[in-house]
PDB file of C-alpha atoms and ligand atoms in Angstrom:
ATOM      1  CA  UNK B 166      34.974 -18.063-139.075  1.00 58.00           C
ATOM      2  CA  UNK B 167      36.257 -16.460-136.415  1.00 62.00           C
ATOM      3  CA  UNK B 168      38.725 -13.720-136.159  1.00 71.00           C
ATOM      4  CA  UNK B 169      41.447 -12.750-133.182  1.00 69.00           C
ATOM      5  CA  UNK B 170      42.692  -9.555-133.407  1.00 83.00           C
ATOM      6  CA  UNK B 171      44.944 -10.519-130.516  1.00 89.00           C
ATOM      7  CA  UNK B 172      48.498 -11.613-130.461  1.00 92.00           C
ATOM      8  CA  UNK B 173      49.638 -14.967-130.633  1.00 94.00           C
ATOM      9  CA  UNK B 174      52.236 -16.527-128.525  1.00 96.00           C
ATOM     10  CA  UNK B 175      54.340 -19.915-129.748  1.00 97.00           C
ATOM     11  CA  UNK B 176      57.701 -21.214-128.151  1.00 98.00           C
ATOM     12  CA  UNK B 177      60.376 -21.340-130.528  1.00 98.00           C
ATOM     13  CA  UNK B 178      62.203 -24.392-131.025  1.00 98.00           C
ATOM     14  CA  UNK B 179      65.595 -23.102-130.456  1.00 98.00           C
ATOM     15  CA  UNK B 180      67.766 -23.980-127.868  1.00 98.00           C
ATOM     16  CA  UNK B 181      70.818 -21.382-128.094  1.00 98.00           C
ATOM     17  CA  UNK B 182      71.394 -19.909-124.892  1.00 97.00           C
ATOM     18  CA  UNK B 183      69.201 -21.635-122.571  1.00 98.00           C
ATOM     19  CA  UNK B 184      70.134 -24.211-119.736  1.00 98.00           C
ATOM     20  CA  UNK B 185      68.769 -27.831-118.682  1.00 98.00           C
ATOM     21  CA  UNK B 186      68.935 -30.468-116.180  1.00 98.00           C
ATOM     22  CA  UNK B 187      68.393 -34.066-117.633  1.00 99.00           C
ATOM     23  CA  UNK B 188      67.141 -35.903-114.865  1.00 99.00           C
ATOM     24  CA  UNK B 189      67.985 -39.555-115.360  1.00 99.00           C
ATOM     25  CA  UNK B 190      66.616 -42.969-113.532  1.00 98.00           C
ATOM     26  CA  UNK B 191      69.449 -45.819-113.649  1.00 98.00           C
ATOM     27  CA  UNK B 192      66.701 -48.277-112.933  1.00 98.00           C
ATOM     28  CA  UNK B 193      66.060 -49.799-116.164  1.00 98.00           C
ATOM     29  CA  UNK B 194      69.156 -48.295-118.043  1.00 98.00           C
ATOM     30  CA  UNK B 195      69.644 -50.103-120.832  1.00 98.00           C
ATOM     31  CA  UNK B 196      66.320 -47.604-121.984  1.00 98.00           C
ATOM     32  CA  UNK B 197      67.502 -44.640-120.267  1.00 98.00           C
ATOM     33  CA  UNK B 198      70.380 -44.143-121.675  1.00 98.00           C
ATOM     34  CA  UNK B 199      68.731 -44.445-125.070  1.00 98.00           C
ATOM     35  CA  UNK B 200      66.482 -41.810-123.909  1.00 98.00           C
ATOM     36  CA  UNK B 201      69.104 -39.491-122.279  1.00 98.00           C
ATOM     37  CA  UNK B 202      71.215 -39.623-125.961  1.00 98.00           C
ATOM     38  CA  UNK B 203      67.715 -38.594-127.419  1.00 98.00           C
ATOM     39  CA  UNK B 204      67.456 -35.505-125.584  1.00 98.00           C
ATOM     40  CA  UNK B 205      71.085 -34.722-125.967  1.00 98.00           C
ATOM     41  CA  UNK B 206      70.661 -34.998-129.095  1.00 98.00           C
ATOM     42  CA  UNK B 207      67.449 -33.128-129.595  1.00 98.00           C
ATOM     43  CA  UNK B 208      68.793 -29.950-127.753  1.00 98.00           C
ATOM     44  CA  UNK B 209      72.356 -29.929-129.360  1.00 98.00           C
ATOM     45  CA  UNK B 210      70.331 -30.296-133.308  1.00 98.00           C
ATOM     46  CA  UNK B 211      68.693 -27.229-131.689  1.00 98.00           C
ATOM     47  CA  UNK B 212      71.770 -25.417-131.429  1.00 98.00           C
ATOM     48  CA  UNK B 213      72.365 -25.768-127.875  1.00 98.00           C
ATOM     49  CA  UNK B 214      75.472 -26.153-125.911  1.00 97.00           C
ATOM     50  CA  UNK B 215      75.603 -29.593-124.296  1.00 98.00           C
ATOM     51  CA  UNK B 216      78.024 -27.977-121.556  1.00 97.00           C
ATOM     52  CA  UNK B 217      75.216 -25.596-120.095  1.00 95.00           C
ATOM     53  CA  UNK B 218      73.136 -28.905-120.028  1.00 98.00           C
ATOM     54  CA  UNK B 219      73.752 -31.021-116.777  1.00 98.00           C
ATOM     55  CA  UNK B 220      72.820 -34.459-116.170  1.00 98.00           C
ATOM     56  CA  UNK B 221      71.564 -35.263-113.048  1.00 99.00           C
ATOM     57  CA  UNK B 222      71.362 -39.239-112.256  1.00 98.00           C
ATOM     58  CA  UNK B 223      68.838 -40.926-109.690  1.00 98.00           C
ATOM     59  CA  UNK B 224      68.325 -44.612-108.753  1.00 98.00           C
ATOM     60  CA  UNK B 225      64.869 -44.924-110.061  1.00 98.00           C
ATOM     61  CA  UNK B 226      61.318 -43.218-110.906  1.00 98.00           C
ATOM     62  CA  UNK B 227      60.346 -42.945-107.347  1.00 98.00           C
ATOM     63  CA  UNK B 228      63.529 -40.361-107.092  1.00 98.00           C
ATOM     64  CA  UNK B 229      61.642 -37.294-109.505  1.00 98.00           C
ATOM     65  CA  UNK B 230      59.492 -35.472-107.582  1.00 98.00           C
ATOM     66  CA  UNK B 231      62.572 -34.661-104.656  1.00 98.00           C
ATOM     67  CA  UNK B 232      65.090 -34.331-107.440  1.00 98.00           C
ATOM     68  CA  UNK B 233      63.233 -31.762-109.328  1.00 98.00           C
ATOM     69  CA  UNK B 234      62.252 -29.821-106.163  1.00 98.00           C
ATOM     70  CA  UNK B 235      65.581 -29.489-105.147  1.00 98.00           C
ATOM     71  CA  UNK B 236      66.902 -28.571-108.862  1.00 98.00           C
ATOM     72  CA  UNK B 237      63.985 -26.014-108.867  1.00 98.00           C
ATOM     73  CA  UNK B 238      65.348 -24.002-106.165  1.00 98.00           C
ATOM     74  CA  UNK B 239      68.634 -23.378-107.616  1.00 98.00           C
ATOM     75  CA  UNK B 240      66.854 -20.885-110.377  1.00 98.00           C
ATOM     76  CA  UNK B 241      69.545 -22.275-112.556  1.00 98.00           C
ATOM     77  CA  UNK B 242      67.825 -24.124-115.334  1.00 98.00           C
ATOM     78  CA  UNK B 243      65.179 -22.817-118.097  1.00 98.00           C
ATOM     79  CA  UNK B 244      63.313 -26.003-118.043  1.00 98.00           C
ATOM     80  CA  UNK B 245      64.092 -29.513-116.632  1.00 98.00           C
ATOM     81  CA  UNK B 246      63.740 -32.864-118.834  1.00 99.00           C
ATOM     82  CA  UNK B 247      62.890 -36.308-116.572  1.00 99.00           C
ATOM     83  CA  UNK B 248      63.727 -39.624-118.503  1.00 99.00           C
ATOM     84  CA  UNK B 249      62.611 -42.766-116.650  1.00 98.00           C
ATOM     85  CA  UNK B 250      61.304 -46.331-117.730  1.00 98.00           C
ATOM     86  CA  UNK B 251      58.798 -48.161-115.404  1.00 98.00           C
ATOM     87  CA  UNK B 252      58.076 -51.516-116.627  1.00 98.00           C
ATOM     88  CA  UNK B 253      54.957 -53.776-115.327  1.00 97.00           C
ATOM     89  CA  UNK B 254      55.832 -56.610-113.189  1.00 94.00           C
ATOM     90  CA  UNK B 255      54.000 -59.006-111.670  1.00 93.00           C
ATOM     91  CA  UNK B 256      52.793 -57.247-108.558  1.00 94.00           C
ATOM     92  CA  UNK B 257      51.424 -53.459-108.146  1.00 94.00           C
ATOM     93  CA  UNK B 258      54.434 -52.059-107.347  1.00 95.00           C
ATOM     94  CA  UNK B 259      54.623 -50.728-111.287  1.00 96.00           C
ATOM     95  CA  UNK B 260      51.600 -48.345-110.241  1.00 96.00           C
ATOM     96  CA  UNK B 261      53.523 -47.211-106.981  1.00 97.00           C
ATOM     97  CA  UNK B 262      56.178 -45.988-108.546  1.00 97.00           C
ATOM     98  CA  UNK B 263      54.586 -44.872-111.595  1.00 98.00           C
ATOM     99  CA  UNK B 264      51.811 -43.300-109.928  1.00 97.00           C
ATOM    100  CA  UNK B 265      54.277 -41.535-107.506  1.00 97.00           C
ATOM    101  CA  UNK B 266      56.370 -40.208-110.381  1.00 98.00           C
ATOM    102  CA  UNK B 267      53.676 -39.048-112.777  1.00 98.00           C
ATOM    103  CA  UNK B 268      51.960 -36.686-109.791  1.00 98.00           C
ATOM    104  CA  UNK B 269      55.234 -35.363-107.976  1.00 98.00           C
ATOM    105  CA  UNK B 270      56.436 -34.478-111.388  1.00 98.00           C
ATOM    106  CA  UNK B 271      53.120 -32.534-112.299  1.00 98.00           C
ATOM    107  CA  UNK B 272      53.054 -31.022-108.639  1.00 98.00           C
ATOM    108  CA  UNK B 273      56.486 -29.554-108.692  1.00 98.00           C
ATOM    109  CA  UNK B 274      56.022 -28.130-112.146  1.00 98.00           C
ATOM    110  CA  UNK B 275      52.792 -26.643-111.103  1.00 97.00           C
ATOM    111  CA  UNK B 276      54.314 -25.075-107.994  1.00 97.00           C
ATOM    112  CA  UNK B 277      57.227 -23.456-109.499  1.00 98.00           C
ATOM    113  CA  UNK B 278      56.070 -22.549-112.549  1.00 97.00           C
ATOM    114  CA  UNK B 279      59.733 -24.509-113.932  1.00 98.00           C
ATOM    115  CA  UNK B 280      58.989 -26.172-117.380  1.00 98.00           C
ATOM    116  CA  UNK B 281      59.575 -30.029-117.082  1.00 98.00           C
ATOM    117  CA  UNK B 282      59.038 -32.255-119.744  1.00 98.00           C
ATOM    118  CA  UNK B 283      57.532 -36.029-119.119  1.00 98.00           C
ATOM    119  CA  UNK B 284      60.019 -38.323-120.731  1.00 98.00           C
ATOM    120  CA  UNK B 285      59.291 -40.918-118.678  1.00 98.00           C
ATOM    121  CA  UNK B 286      57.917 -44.174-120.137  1.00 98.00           C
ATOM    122  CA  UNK B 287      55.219 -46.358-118.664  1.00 98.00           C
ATOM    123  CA  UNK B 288      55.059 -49.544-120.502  1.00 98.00           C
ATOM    124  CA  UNK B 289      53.888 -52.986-119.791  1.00 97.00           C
ATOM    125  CA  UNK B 290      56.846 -54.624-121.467  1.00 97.00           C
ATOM    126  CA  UNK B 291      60.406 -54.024-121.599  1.00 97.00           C
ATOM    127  CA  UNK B 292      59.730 -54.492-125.967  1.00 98.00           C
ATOM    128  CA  UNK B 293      57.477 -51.190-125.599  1.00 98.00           C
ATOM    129  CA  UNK B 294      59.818 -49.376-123.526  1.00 98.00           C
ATOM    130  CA  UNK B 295      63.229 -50.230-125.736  1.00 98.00           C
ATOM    131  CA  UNK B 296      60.875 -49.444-128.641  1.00 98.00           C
ATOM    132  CA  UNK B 297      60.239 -45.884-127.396  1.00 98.00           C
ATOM    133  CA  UNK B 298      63.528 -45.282-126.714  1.00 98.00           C
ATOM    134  CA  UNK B 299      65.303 -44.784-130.246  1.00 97.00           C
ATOM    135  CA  UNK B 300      63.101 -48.165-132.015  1.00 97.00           C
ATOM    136  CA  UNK B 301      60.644 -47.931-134.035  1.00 97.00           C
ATOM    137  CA  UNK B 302      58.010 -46.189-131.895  1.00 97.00           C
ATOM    138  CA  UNK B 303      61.044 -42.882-131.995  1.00 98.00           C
ATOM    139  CA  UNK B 304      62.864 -41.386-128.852  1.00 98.00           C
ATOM    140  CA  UNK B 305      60.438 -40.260-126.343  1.00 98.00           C
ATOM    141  CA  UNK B 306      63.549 -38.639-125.242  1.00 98.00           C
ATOM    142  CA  UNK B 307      64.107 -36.801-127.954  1.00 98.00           C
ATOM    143  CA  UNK B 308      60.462 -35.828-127.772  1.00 98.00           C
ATOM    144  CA  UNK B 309      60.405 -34.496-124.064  1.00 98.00           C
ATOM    145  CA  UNK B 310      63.817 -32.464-124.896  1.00 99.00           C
ATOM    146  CA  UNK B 311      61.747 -30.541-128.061  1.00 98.00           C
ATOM    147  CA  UNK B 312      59.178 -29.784-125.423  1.00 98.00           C
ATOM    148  CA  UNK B 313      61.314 -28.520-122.673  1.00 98.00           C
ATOM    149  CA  UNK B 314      62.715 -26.306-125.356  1.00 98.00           C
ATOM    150  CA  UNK B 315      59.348 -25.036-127.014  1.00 98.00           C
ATOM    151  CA  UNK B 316      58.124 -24.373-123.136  1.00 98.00           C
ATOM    152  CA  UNK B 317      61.586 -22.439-122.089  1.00 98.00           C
ATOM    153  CA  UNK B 318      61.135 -20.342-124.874  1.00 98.00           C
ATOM    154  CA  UNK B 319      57.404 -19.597-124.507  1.00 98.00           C
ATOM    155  CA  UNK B 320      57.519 -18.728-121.108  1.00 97.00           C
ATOM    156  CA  UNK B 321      60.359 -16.219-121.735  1.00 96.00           C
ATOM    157  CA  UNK B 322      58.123 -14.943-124.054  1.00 95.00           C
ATOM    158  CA  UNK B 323      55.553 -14.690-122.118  1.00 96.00           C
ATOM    159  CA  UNK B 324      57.227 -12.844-118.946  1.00 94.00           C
ATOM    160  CA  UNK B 325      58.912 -10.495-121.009  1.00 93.00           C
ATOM    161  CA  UNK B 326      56.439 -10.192-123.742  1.00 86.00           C
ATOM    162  CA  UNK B 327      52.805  -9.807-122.259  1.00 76.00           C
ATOM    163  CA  UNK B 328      51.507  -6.423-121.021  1.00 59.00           C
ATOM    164  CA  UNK B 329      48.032  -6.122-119.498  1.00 50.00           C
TER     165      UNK B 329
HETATM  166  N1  INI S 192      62.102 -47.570-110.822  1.00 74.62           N
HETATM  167  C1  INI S 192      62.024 -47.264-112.137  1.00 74.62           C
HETATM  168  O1  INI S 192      62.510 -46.201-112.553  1.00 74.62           O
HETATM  169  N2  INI S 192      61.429 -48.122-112.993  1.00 74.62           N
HETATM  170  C2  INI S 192      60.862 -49.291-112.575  1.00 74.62           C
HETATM  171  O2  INI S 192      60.325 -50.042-113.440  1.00 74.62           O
HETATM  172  C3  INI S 192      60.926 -49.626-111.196  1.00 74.62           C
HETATM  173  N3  INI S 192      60.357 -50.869-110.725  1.00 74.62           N
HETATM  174  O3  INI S 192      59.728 -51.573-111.494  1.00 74.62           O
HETATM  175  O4  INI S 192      60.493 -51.208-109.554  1.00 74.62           O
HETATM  176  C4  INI S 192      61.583 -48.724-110.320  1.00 74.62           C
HETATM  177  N4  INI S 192      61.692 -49.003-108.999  1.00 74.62           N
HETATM  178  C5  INI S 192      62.617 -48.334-108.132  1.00 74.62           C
HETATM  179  C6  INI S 192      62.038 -47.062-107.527  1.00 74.62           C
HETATM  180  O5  INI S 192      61.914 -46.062-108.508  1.00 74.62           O
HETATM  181  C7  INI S 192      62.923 -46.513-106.408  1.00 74.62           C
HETATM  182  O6  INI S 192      64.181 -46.162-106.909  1.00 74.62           O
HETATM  183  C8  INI S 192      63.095 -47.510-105.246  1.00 74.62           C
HETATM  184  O7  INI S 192      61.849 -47.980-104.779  1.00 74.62           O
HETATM  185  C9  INI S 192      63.849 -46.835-104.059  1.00 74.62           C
HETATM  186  O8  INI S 192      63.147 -45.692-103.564  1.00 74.62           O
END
């Protein structure tokens, strides 16, 4: 059994007060815009206000990492939310663009210590991908909006909260 006699620190889940950009790919947008409803409606159940939410739209995965590094640099948002679907083709360009995505996405986050939440789908059929986006595998939308909140919240906590 073991015992911690120090504090412990959990992101809330509301989202009163704090501001996001929705990043959204057109490319495959019959799923997007599944998942962009998902995260709207994720953050507004949260008691957010949809009008300090933007919604920034990009042609396609490839687009993230630039997107978010520009977004970054404004200092205007608590966290960021990117919704994409890359579907498997026939050729390798799936792992090009997913590959591309997944890592710029990670990098920018880890360089500006912004919150941004994966929603971005990676599926080898368009079945999986419209069943991920509000079927019956849920909205990974939805998802990546509760964790954009949860992380805004715990890293306010954390800057404001933790003394050494
Ligand atoms: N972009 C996606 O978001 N999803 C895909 O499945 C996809 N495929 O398969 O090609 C895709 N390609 C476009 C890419 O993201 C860029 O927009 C394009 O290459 C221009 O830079």
């Amino acid at each position: 059994m073991s015992e911690s006699k120090g504090k412990t620190f959990e992101g809330g889940l509301s989202a009163q007060g704090l501001r996001f950009a929705l990043v959204v790919a057109r490319f495959n947008s019959f799923v997007t815009d599944r998942l962009l409803a998902g995260a709207q409606d994720a953050i507004a159940r949260s008691g957010g206000d949809l009008a300090q939410v933007d919604v920034v739209r990009i042609p396609g995965a490839w687009e993230f990492p630039v997107t978010l590094r520009a977004l970054a640099k404004t200092c205007r948002y608590d966290a960021i939310v990117c919704l994409g679907a890359v579907i498997r083709g026939d050729t390798p360009h799936f792992d090009y663009v997913a590959g591309n995505a997944a890592s710029g996405i990670a990098a920018v986050g880890n360089e500006t210590g912004l919150p941004i939440a994966f929603g971005v789908l990676t599926t080898n059929t368009f079945e999986q991908a419209i069943d991920r986006a509000g079927g019956k595998a849920g909205n990974k939308g939805f998802d990546a909006a509760m964790t954009a909140i949860e992380m805004a919240n715990l890293l306010r906590q954390l800057a404001t909260e933790v003394r050494s």
